[in-house]
Amino acid sequence: MRIAKSSTPGLDLAVIRDIVDSNHKAPTEPEGVTYAEVDAGGVPALWCIPEGAHPDRALLHLHFGGSVTASMHSDRKAGGHIAKAAGVRSLVVDFRLAPEHPHPAQLDDAEAAYRWLLAQGYEPRNIGSTGHSIGGTLAVMLPLRLLAKGEETPGAIVSVSPWTDLTLQHAAVDENEDNDRMLSRGTLELFRAAWLQDPAVDFTDPSISLISADLTGLPPTTVHYGEFETLADDGAELGRRLAEFKVTSEVHPMPEGQHSFILGAGRVPEVDQAIHQMGQWLRKHLGAGTQPPDGGPYDRARRQHHHVSRRSARWESTRTSSAPVRKTRRASG
């Protein structure tokens, strides 16, 4: 996808968002995964439910798009692949987008969806915080916000292609200009201006640049990034910082990997191997608990609210016939 890197001049933002949402076609359909749209504490979200998913565990998944584009729909299949690898349900959050909704709206929505999961009966230690690109950043920001409030964090983090240095000073931003098929310095600057609109903002502020943050107390965290992406140094530096703060962590650079490479799920063997590693990390670090006789928090909520899940093939047919409606939250889906 080159729309974000070399967009056609004059394209309306709503059109660009529709084009970016078409990235849901990039991964293959994960077999044995069903979907259900829900209102997660006032935030639109999408359950990805693998067959045999552990009823007591869940992922909170945050999509890509620099805070400006993409949605829960663009991450549906990729989120489904990760959920299937982990053997748990994944709640893909449709957070509000900039510039209409600048920082911290995206983090606020992530927190609201997390608290909704808690209200459904999921324990913090049984929830994994996952995401890629800006979602990979938010996946770490959310536990840090909870720590600052003295609250329990999710049990594990998977951060893919995170944006961790908002100053854009890392060498890879320019050195990988010709390698990265999605991002460039110019794209990142546009995203940054849309996301962080306060003229007094300091890009080194630890609340927005994770490489400046105190990471003490974070749960086990694995970082994946592509060596060909402009944010390669961001991922590597986050890995080093996690080690400095003695966080249980792993770092997995993918040789010749692109930004947000999980969009190649089901088509690229190296991507599938990385997703398998993410799944193993989540299986290892999320508390398994016991199989509750009533089917766990999701099934209880489904019986109470009559949520209807649908097979992925049916979802695909309805997706092509009508765009998702979200008029009160963004210009387009």
C-alpha positions as YAML, in Angstrom:
chain: A
units: angstrom
residues:
- id: 1
  name: MET
  ca: [0.00, 0.00, 0.00]
- id: 2
  name: ARG
  ca: [1.60, 3.30, -1.14]
- id: 3
  name: ILE
  ca: [-1.35, 5.59, -0.49]
- id: 4
  name: ALA
  ca: [0.09, 6.81, 2.81]
- id: 5
  name: LYS
  ca: [3.56, 7.37, 1.31]
- id: 6
  name: SER
  ca: [2.76, 8.95, -2.03]
- id: 7
  name: SER
  ca: [-0.90, 9.87, -1.93]
- id: 8
  name: THR
  ca: [-2.47, 11.38, -5.03]
- id: 9
  name: PRO
  ca: [-2.66, 15.19, -4.63]
- id: 10
  name: GLY
  ca: [-6.16, 16.47, -3.97]
- id: 11
  name: LEU
  ca: [-7.61, 13.25, -2.60]
- id: 12
  name: ASP
  ca: [-10.18, 13.91, 0.10]
- id: 13
  name: LEU
  ca: [-9.36, 12.48, 3.52]
- id: 14
  name: ALA
  ca: [-12.58, 10.48, 3.47]
- id: 15
  name: VAL
  ca: [-11.49, 8.83, 0.21]
- id: 16
  name: ILE
  ca: [-8.02, 8.10, 1.58]
- id: 17
  name: ARG
  ca: [-9.59, 6.49, 4.64]
- id: 18
  name: ASP
  ca: [-11.74, 4.26, 2.45]
- id: 19
  name: ILE
  ca: [-8.69, 3.23, 0.44]
- id: 20
  name: VAL
  ca: [-6.69, 2.45, 3.57]
- id: 21
  name: ASP
  ca: [-9.58, 0.42, 4.97]
- id: 22
  name: SER
  ca: [-9.29, -1.79, 1.89]
- id: 23
  name: ASN
  ca: [-6.16, -3.23, 3.52]
- id: 24
  name: HIS
  ca: [-8.51, -5.71, 5.17]
- id: 25
  name: LYS
  ca: [-8.18, -7.59, 1.88]
- id: 26
  name: ALA
  ca: [-4.41, -8.05, 2.26]
- id: 27
  name: PRO
  ca: [-4.33, -10.92, 4.81]
- id: 28
  name: THR
  ca: [-6.05, -14.20, 4.08]
- id: 29
  name: GLU
  ca: [-9.24, -15.05, 5.91]
- id: 30
  name: PRO
  ca: [-8.23, -16.87, 9.12]
- id: 31
  name: GLU
  ca: [-10.05, -20.20, 9.15]
- id: 32
  name: GLY
  ca: [-12.37, -20.91, 12.03]
- id: 33
  name: VAL
  ca: [-12.73, -17.30, 13.17]
- id: 34
  name: THR
  ca: [-16.10, -15.58, 13.58]
- id: 35
  name: TYR
  ca: [-16.85, -11.93, 14.22]
- id: 36
  name: ALA
  ca: [-19.27, -9.82, 16.26]
- id: 37
  name: GLU
  ca: [-19.57, -6.04, 16.39]
- id: 38
  name: VAL
  ca: [-20.11, -4.61, 19.86]
- id: 39
  name: ASP
  ca: [-20.36, -1.33, 21.72]
- id: 40
  name: ALA
  ca: [-17.41, -1.50, 24.12]
- id: 41
  name: GLY
  ca: [-18.17, 1.16, 26.69]
- id: 42
  name: GLY
  ca: [-19.23, 3.66, 24.06]
- id: 43
  name: VAL
  ca: [-16.46, 2.68, 21.63]
- id: 44
  name: PRO
  ca: [-17.27, 0.65, 18.49]
- id: 45
  name: ALA
  ca: [-15.33, -2.60, 18.46]
- id: 46
  name: LEU
  ca: [-15.19, -5.96, 16.75]
- id: 47
  name: TRP
  ca: [-14.76, -9.35, 18.40]
- id: 48
  name: CYS
  ca: [-12.55, -11.83, 16.54]
- id: 49
  name: ILE
  ca: [-13.49, -15.24, 17.96]
- id: 50
  name: PRO
  ca: [-11.40, -18.30, 17.03]
- id: 51
  name: GLU
  ca: [-12.97, -21.73, 17.38]
- id: 52
  name: GLY
  ca: [-12.06, -23.17, 20.77]
- id: 53
  name: ALA
  ca: [-10.95, -19.81, 22.15]
- id: 54
  name: HIS
  ca: [-10.26, -19.79, 25.86]
- id: 55
  name: PRO
  ca: [-13.38, -18.21, 27.41]
- id: 56
  name: ASP
  ca: [-11.53, -16.48, 30.24]
- id: 57
  name: ARG
  ca: [-8.88, -14.61, 28.22]
- id: 58
  name: ALA
  ca: [-9.05, -11.81, 25.68]
- id: 59
  name: LEU
  ca: [-6.90, -9.45, 23.65]
- id: 60
  name: LEU
  ca: [-7.44, -5.72, 23.27]
- id: 61
  name: HIS
  ca: [-6.20, -4.98, 19.74]
- id: 62
  name: LEU
  ca: [-5.42, -1.50, 18.38]
- id: 63
  name: HIS
  ca: [-5.17, -0.85, 14.66]
- id: 64
  name: PHE
  ca: [-2.63, 0.96, 12.49]
- id: 65
  name: GLY
  ca: [-3.05, 4.23, 10.55]
- id: 66
  name: GLY
  ca: [-1.04, 6.91, 12.35]
- id: 67
  name: SER
  ca: [-4.18, 7.91, 14.31]
- id: 68
  name: VAL
  ca: [-5.57, 9.38, 11.05]
- id: 69
  name: THR
  ca: [-6.66, 6.40, 8.94]
- id: 70
  name: ALA
  ca: [-7.70, 2.72, 9.23]
- id: 71
  name: SER
  ca: [-10.31, 1.15, 11.50]
- id: 72
  name: MET
  ca: [-11.41, -2.05, 13.17]
- id: 73
  name: HIS
  ca: [-12.40, -3.28, 9.70]
- id: 74
  name: SER
  ca: [-8.92, -2.85, 8.21]
- id: 75
  name: ASP
  ca: [-7.48, -4.93, 11.08]
- id: 76
  name: ARG
  ca: [-10.20, -7.59, 11.12]
- id: 77
  name: LYS
  ca: [-8.24, -10.40, 9.44]
- id: 78
  name: ALA
  ca: [-4.85, -9.54, 10.95]
- id: 79
  name: GLY
  ca: [-6.47, -9.36, 14.38]
- id: 80
  name: GLY
  ca: [-8.16, -12.68, 13.70]
- id: 81
  name: HIS
  ca: [-4.84, -14.34, 12.83]
- id: 82
  name: ILE
  ca: [-3.23, -13.14, 16.07]
- id: 83
  name: ALA
  ca: [-6.28, -14.19, 18.10]
- id: 84
  name: LYS
  ca: [-6.18, -17.63, 16.53]
- id: 85
  name: ALA
  ca: [-2.44, -17.99, 17.24]
- id: 86
  name: ALA
  ca: [-3.04, -17.03, 20.88]
- id: 87
  name: GLY
  ca: [-6.16, -19.18, 21.24]
- id: 88
  name: VAL
  ca: [-8.21, -16.30, 22.66]
- id: 89
  name: ARG
  ca: [-10.80, -13.75, 21.57]
- id: 90
  name: SER
  ca: [-9.56, -10.38, 20.37]
- id: 91
  name: LEU
  ca: [-11.48, -7.12, 20.69]
- id: 92
  name: VAL
  ca: [-10.39, -4.84, 17.83]
- id: 93
  name: VAL
  ca: [-11.04, -1.25, 18.93]
- id: 94
  name: ASP
  ca: [-12.38, 1.34, 16.47]
- id: 95
  name: PHE
  ca: [-10.87, 4.35, 18.22]
- id: 96
  name: ARG
  ca: [-11.61, 7.89, 17.10]
- id: 97
  name: LEU
  ca: [-9.35, 9.41, 14.45]
- id: 98
  name: ALA
  ca: [-7.36, 12.62, 14.12]
- id: 99
  name: PRO
  ca: [-7.46, 15.38, 13.06]
- id: 100
  name: GLU
  ca: [-11.12, 15.49, 14.13]
- id: 101
  name: HIS
  ca: [-10.16, 13.86, 17.43]
- id: 102
  name: PRO
  ca: [-6.53, 14.59, 18.40]
- id: 103
  name: HIS
  ca: [-4.49, 13.00, 21.18]
- id: 104
  name: PRO
  ca: [-5.44, 11.70, 23.70]
- id: 105
  name: ALA
  ca: [-8.77, 10.59, 22.17]
- id: 106
  name: GLN
  ca: [-7.26, 7.36, 20.83]
- id: 107
  name: LEU
  ca: [-5.80, 6.41, 24.21]
- id: 108
  name: ASP
  ca: [-9.03, 7.40, 25.94]
- id: 109
  name: ASP
  ca: [-10.97, 5.02, 23.68]
- id: 110
  name: ALA
  ca: [-8.47, 2.23, 24.29]
- id: 111
  name: GLU
  ca: [-8.90, 2.70, 28.03]
- id: 112
  name: ALA
  ca: [-12.69, 2.77, 27.74]
- id: 113
  name: ALA
  ca: [-12.66, -0.51, 25.80]
- id: 114
  name: TYR
  ca: [-10.29, -2.04, 28.36]
- id: 115
  name: ARG
  ca: [-12.58, -1.06, 31.21]
- id: 116
  name: TRP
  ca: [-15.49, -2.54, 29.27]
- id: 117
  name: LEU
  ca: [-13.59, -5.85, 29.13]
- id: 118
  name: LEU
  ca: [-13.13, -5.65, 32.90]
- id: 119
  name: ALA
  ca: [-16.87, -5.03, 33.30]
- id: 120
  name: GLN
  ca: [-17.56, -8.16, 31.26]
- id: 121
  name: GLY
  ca: [-15.65, -10.19, 33.85]
- id: 122
  name: TYR
  ca: [-12.17, -10.47, 32.31]
- id: 123
  name: GLU
  ca: [-9.35, -10.11, 34.81]
- id: 124
  name: PRO
  ca: [-6.47, -7.74, 33.96]
- id: 125
  name: ARG
  ca: [-3.91, -10.57, 34.03]
- id: 126
  name: ASN
  ca: [-5.96, -12.44, 31.45]
- id: 127
  name: ILE
  ca: [-6.02, -9.58, 28.93]
- id: 128
  name: GLY
  ca: [-3.33, -8.99, 26.33]
- id: 129
  name: SER
  ca: [-2.67, -5.51, 24.90]
- id: 130
  name: THR
  ca: [-1.79, -5.80, 21.20]
- id: 131
  name: GLY
  ca: [-1.45, -3.52, 18.19]
- id: 132
  name: HIS
  ca: [0.67, -2.36, 15.29]
- id: 133
  name: SER
  ca: [2.00, 1.00, 14.08]
- id: 134
  name: ILE
  ca: [0.20, 3.67, 16.14]
- id: 135
  name: GLY
  ca: [-1.73, 0.75, 17.64]
- id: 136
  name: GLY
  ca: [1.58, -0.77, 18.74]
- id: 137
  name: THR
  ca: [2.33, 2.52, 20.47]
- id: 138
  name: LEU
  ca: [-1.08, 2.65, 22.15]
- id: 139
  name: ALA
  ca: [-0.68, -0.98, 23.24]
- id: 140
  name: VAL
  ca: [2.18, 0.19, 25.48]
- id: 141
  name: MET
  ca: [0.72, 3.59, 26.38]
- id: 142
  name: LEU
  ca: [-2.40, 2.01, 27.87]
- id: 143
  name: PRO
  ca: [-0.57, -0.07, 30.53]
- id: 144
  name: LEU
  ca: [1.62, 2.95, 31.33]
- id: 145
  name: ARG
  ca: [-1.49, 5.07, 31.91]
- id: 146
  name: LEU
  ca: [-2.93, 2.37, 34.17]
- id: 147
  name: LEU
  ca: [0.32, 2.15, 36.12]
- id: 148
  name: ALA
  ca: [0.27, 5.93, 36.63]
- id: 149
  name: LYS
  ca: [-3.20, 5.52, 38.15]
- id: 150
  name: GLY
  ca: [-2.01, 2.74, 40.42]
- id: 151
  name: GLU
  ca: [-4.13, 0.12, 38.66]
- id: 152
  name: GLU
  ca: [-3.46, -3.37, 37.40]
- id: 153
  name: THR
  ca: [-2.20, -3.67, 33.85]
- id: 154
  name: PRO
  ca: [-2.99, -6.23, 31.18]
- id: 155
  name: GLY
  ca: [-1.03, -9.45, 31.55]
- id: 156
  name: ALA
  ca: [1.10, -9.11, 28.40]
- id: 157
  name: ILE
  ca: [1.87, -6.76, 25.51]
- id: 158
  name: VAL
  ca: [2.52, -7.40, 21.82]
- id: 159
  name: SER
  ca: [3.75, -4.24, 20.07]
- id: 160
  name: VAL
  ca: [4.35, -4.46, 16.31]
- id: 161
  name: SER
  ca: [6.07, -1.66, 14.35]
- id: 162
  name: PRO
  ca: [5.56, 0.87, 17.16]
- id: 163
  name: TRP
  ca: [6.15, 4.60, 16.73]
- id: 164
  name: THR
  ca: [8.15, 5.43, 19.86]
- id: 165
  name: ASP
  ca: [10.12, 8.58, 19.00]
- id: 166
  name: LEU
  ca: [7.89, 11.49, 17.96]
- id: 167
  name: THR
  ca: [10.97, 13.68, 17.32]
- id: 168
  name: LEU
  ca: [11.69, 11.54, 14.22]
- id: 169
  name: GLN
  ca: [15.41, 11.69, 14.97]
- id: 170
  name: HIS
  ca: [16.24, 8.02, 14.38]
- id: 171
  name: ALA
  ca: [18.45, 7.33, 11.39]
- id: 172
  name: ALA
  ca: [16.16, 4.68, 9.89]
- id: 173
  name: VAL
  ca: [13.48, 7.31, 9.19]
- id: 174
  name: ASP
  ca: [15.66, 8.54, 6.32]
- id: 175
  name: GLU
  ca: [17.88, 5.52, 5.67]
- id: 176
  name: ASN
  ca: [14.87, 3.29, 4.95]
- id: 177
  name: GLU
  ca: [13.12, 5.85, 2.75]
- id: 178
  name: ASP
  ca: [13.49, 3.66, -0.33]
- id: 179
  name: ASN
  ca: [12.81, 0.40, 1.49]
- id: 180
  name: ASP
  ca: [9.59, 1.22, 3.35]
- id: 181
  name: ARG
  ca: [6.61, 0.79, 1.02]
- id: 182
  name: MET
  ca: [4.15, 2.42, 3.42]
- id: 183
  name: LEU
  ca: [5.74, 5.27, 5.40]
- id: 184
  name: SER
  ca: [8.12, 8.17, 4.87]
- id: 185
  name: ARG
  ca: [9.31, 11.11, 6.95]
- id: 186
  name: GLY
  ca: [6.71, 13.29, 5.22]
- id: 187
  name: THR
  ca: [3.90, 10.87, 6.07]
- id: 188
  name: LEU
  ca: [4.98, 10.67, 9.69]
- id: 189
  name: GLU
  ca: [5.13, 14.45, 9.94]
- id: 190
  name: LEU
  ca: [1.59, 14.70, 8.59]
- id: 191
  name: PHE
  ca: [0.37, 12.09, 11.05]
- id: 192
  name: ARG
  ca: [2.16, 13.82, 13.91]
- id: 193
  name: ALA
  ca: [0.61, 17.21, 13.07]
- id: 194
  name: ALA
  ca: [-2.88, 15.68, 12.93]
- id: 195
  name: TRP
  ca: [-2.46, 13.69, 16.14]
- id: 196
  name: LEU
  ca: [-0.62, 16.21, 18.34]
- id: 197
  name: GLN
  ca: [-2.31, 19.56, 17.73]
- id: 198
  name: ASP
  ca: [-1.27, 21.43, 20.86]
- id: 199
  name: PRO
  ca: [1.28, 24.04, 19.63]
- id: 200
  name: ALA
  ca: [3.08, 23.81, 22.96]
- id: 201
  name: VAL
  ca: [3.60, 20.06, 22.75]
- id: 202
  name: ASP
  ca: [7.11, 18.75, 23.40]
- id: 203
  name: PHE
  ca: [7.79, 15.74, 21.17]
- id: 204
  name: THR
  ca: [10.13, 14.34, 23.83]
- id: 205
  name: ASP
  ca: [7.29, 14.28, 26.39]
- id: 206
  name: PRO
  ca: [7.32, 10.75, 27.86]
- id: 207
  name: SER
  ca: [3.54, 10.61, 27.62]
- id: 208
  name: ILE
  ca: [3.83, 10.53, 23.82]
- id: 209
  name: SER
  ca: [7.40, 9.35, 23.08]
- id: 210
  name: LEU
  ca: [7.84, 5.94, 24.65]
- id: 211
  name: ILE
  ca: [11.65, 6.06, 24.41]
- id: 212
  name: SER
  ca: [11.49, 8.85, 27.01]
- id: 213
  name: ALA
  ca: [9.03, 7.08, 29.30]
- id: 214
  name: ASP
  ca: [9.65, 5.29, 32.56]
- id: 215
  name: LEU
  ca: [8.76, 1.70, 31.63]
- id: 216
  name: THR
  ca: [9.04, 0.33, 35.16]
- id: 217
  name: GLY
  ca: [6.27, -2.10, 35.98]
- id: 218
  name: LEU
  ca: [5.18, -2.95, 32.45]
- id: 219
  name: PRO
  ca: [3.95, -6.52, 31.98]
- id: 220
  name: PRO
  ca: [5.90, -8.95, 29.75]
- id: 221
  name: THR
  ca: [6.31, -7.22, 26.39]
- id: 222
  name: THR
  ca: [7.37, -8.49, 22.98]
- id: 223
  name: VAL
  ca: [8.31, -6.07, 20.21]
- id: 224
  name: HIS
  ca: [8.27, -6.99, 16.51]
- id: 225
  name: TYR
  ca: [9.36, -4.71, 13.70]
- id: 226
  name: GLY
  ca: [10.58, -4.91, 10.11]
- id: 227
  name: GLU
  ca: [14.18, -4.04, 9.32]
- id: 228
  name: PHE
  ca: [13.08, -2.24, 6.13]
- id: 229
  name: GLU
  ca: [10.66, 0.15, 7.81]
- id: 230
  name: THR
  ca: [11.22, 3.79, 8.68]
- id: 231
  name: LEU
  ca: [10.36, 2.98, 12.30]
- id: 232
  name: ALA
  ca: [12.89, 0.14, 12.59]
- id: 233
  name: ASP
  ca: [15.04, 2.11, 15.04]
- id: 234
  name: ASP
  ca: [11.92, 2.96, 17.05]
- id: 235
  name: GLY
  ca: [11.21, -0.73, 17.62]
- id: 236
  name: ALA
  ca: [14.84, -1.55, 18.41]
- id: 237
  name: GLU
  ca: [15.15, 1.35, 20.85]
- id: 238
  name: LEU
  ca: [11.96, 0.34, 22.64]
- id: 239
  name: GLY
  ca: [13.46, -3.12, 23.05]
- id: 240
  name: ARG
  ca: [16.60, -1.67, 24.60]
- id: 241
  name: ARG
  ca: [14.60, 0.53, 26.93]
- id: 242
  name: LEU
  ca: [12.51, -2.40, 28.10]
- id: 243
  name: ALA
  ca: [15.71, -4.25, 29.01]
- id: 244
  name: GLU
  ca: [17.05, -1.20, 30.86]
- id: 245
  name: PHE
  ca: [13.91, -1.09, 32.97]
- id: 246
  name: LYS
  ca: [14.16, -4.85, 33.57]
- id: 247
  name: VAL
  ca: [10.84, -5.60, 31.89]
- id: 248
  name: THR
  ca: [10.45, -9.22, 30.82]
- id: 249
  name: SER
  ca: [10.76, -8.74, 27.10]
- id: 250
  name: GLU
  ca: [11.77, -10.01, 23.68]
- id: 251
  name: VAL
  ca: [12.63, -8.15, 20.48]
- id: 252
  name: HIS
  ca: [12.09, -9.68, 17.04]
- id: 253
  name: PRO
  ca: [13.40, -7.77, 14.01]
- id: 254
  name: MET
  ca: [12.17, -9.25, 10.72]
- id: 255
  name: PRO
  ca: [14.83, -9.23, 7.99]
- id: 256
  name: GLU
  ca: [13.56, -7.14, 5.06]
- id: 257
  name: GLY
  ca: [10.26, -6.78, 6.93]
- id: 258
  name: GLN
  ca: [7.91, -3.94, 6.10]
- id: 259
  name: HIS
  ca: [6.00, -1.62, 8.40]
- id: 260
  name: SER
  ca: [2.88, -3.30, 9.82]
- id: 261
  name: PHE
  ca: [3.95, -6.56, 8.21]
- id: 262
  name: ILE
  ca: [1.14, -8.45, 9.96]
- id: 263
  name: LEU
  ca: [-1.06, -7.33, 7.07]
- id: 264
  name: GLY
  ca: [0.67, -10.13, 5.14]
- id: 265
  name: ALA
  ca: [-0.80, -12.79, 7.45]
- id: 266
  name: GLY
  ca: [-1.60, -16.02, 5.64]
- id: 267
  name: ARG
  ca: [0.40, -15.04, 2.56]
- id: 268
  name: VAL
  ca: [3.99, -14.55, 3.72]
- id: 269
  name: PRO
  ca: [5.65, -17.44, 5.61]
- id: 270
  name: GLU
  ca: [7.86, -15.10, 7.64]
- id: 271
  name: VAL
  ca: [4.82, -13.14, 8.75]
- id: 272
  name: ASP
  ca: [3.01, -16.30, 9.76]
- id: 273
  name: GLN
  ca: [6.05, -17.38, 11.78]
- id: 274
  name: ALA
  ca: [6.13, -14.00, 13.55]
- id: 275
  name: ILE
  ca: [2.42, -14.24, 14.36]
- id: 276
  name: HIS
  ca: [3.03, -17.74, 15.72]
- id: 277
  name: GLN
  ca: [5.70, -16.26, 18.02]
- id: 278
  name: MET
  ca: [3.27, -13.57, 19.15]
- id: 279
  name: GLY
  ca: [0.68, -16.23, 19.88]
- id: 280
  name: GLN
  ca: [3.15, -18.26, 21.91]
- id: 281
  name: TRP
  ca: [4.13, -15.16, 23.90]
- id: 282
  name: LEU
  ca: [0.51, -14.46, 24.75]
- id: 283
  name: ARG
  ca: [-0.23, -18.09, 25.62]
- id: 284
  name: LYS
  ca: [2.77, -18.11, 27.95]
- id: 285
  name: HIS
  ca: [2.12, -14.87, 29.79]
- id: 286
  name: LEU
  ca: [-1.66, -14.58, 30.02]
- id: 287
  name: GLY
  ca: [-3.13, -16.29, 33.06]
- id: 288
  name: ALA
  ca: [-4.96, -19.39, 31.84]
- id: 289
  name: GLY
  ca: [-7.25, -19.92, 34.84]
- id: 290
  name: THR
  ca: [-9.83, -22.66, 34.61]
- id: 291
  name: GLN
  ca: [-12.58, -23.29, 32.08]
- id: 292
  name: PRO
  ca: [-15.71, -21.75, 33.63]
- id: 293
  name: PRO
  ca: [-18.84, -23.87, 33.25]
- id: 294
  name: ASP
  ca: [-20.90, -20.97, 31.87]
- id: 295
  name: GLY
  ca: [-18.59, -20.26, 28.94]
- id: 296
  name: GLY
  ca: [-16.74, -17.25, 30.35]
- id: 297
  name: PRO
  ca: [-17.33, -13.49, 30.14]
- id: 298
  name: TYR
  ca: [-17.96, -13.34, 26.39]
- id: 299
  name: ASP
  ca: [-20.65, -16.00, 26.35]
- id: 300
  name: ARG
  ca: [-22.35, -14.48, 29.39]
- id: 301
  name: ALA
  ca: [-22.44, -11.08, 27.70]
- id: 302
  name: ARG
  ca: [-23.66, -12.59, 24.45]
- id: 303
  name: ARG
  ca: [-26.59, -14.24, 26.19]
- id: 304
  name: GLN
  ca: [-27.42, -11.03, 28.03]
- id: 305
  name: HIS
  ca: [-27.22, -8.66, 25.07]
- id: 306
  name: HIS
  ca: [-28.04, -11.04, 22.21]
- id: 307
  name: HIS
  ca: [-24.95, -10.18, 20.21]
- id: 308
  name: VAL
  ca: [-24.91, -12.03, 16.93]
- id: 309
  name: SER
  ca: [-21.66, -13.41, 15.53]
- id: 310
  name: ARG
  ca: [-21.33, -14.25, 11.90]
- id: 311
  name: ARG
  ca: [-19.04, -16.44, 9.87]
- id: 312
  name: SER
  ca: [-16.23, -14.61, 8.11]
- id: 313
  name: ALA
  ca: [-17.58, -15.43, 4.64]
- id: 314
  name: ARG
  ca: [-20.93, -13.83, 5.50]
- id: 315
  name: TRP
  ca: [-19.13, -10.82, 7.00]
- id: 316
  name: GLU
  ca: [-17.17, -10.42, 3.77]
- id: 317
  name: SER
  ca: [-20.32, -10.36, 1.65]
- id: 318
  name: THR
  ca: [-22.01, -7.76, 3.84]
- id: 319
  name: ARG
  ca: [-18.81, -5.69, 4.03]
- id: 320
  name: THR
  ca: [-18.73, -5.32, 0.26]
- id: 321
  name: SER
  ca: [-22.41, -4.43, 0.03]
- id: 322
  name: SER
  ca: [-22.50, -1.70, 2.65]
- id: 323
  name: ALA
  ca: [-19.84, 0.41, 4.34]
- id: 324
  name: PRO
  ca: [-19.71, 0.51, 8.14]
- id: 325
  name: VAL
  ca: [-21.74, 3.38, 9.57]
- id: 326
  name: ARG
  ca: [-20.02, 5.60, 12.09]
- id: 327
  name: LYS
  ca: [-21.22, 9.06, 11.26]
- id: 328
  name: THR
  ca: [-20.86, 10.52, 14.72]
- id: 329
  name: ARG
  ca: [-17.22, 9.51, 15.13]
- id: 330
  name: ARG
  ca: [-15.41, 10.01, 11.84]
- id: 331
  name: ALA
  ca: [-15.85, 11.31, 8.33]
- id: 332
  name: SER
  ca: [-15.79, 7.82, 6.86]
- id: 333
  name: GLY
  ca: [-15.07, 4.23, 7.83]
...
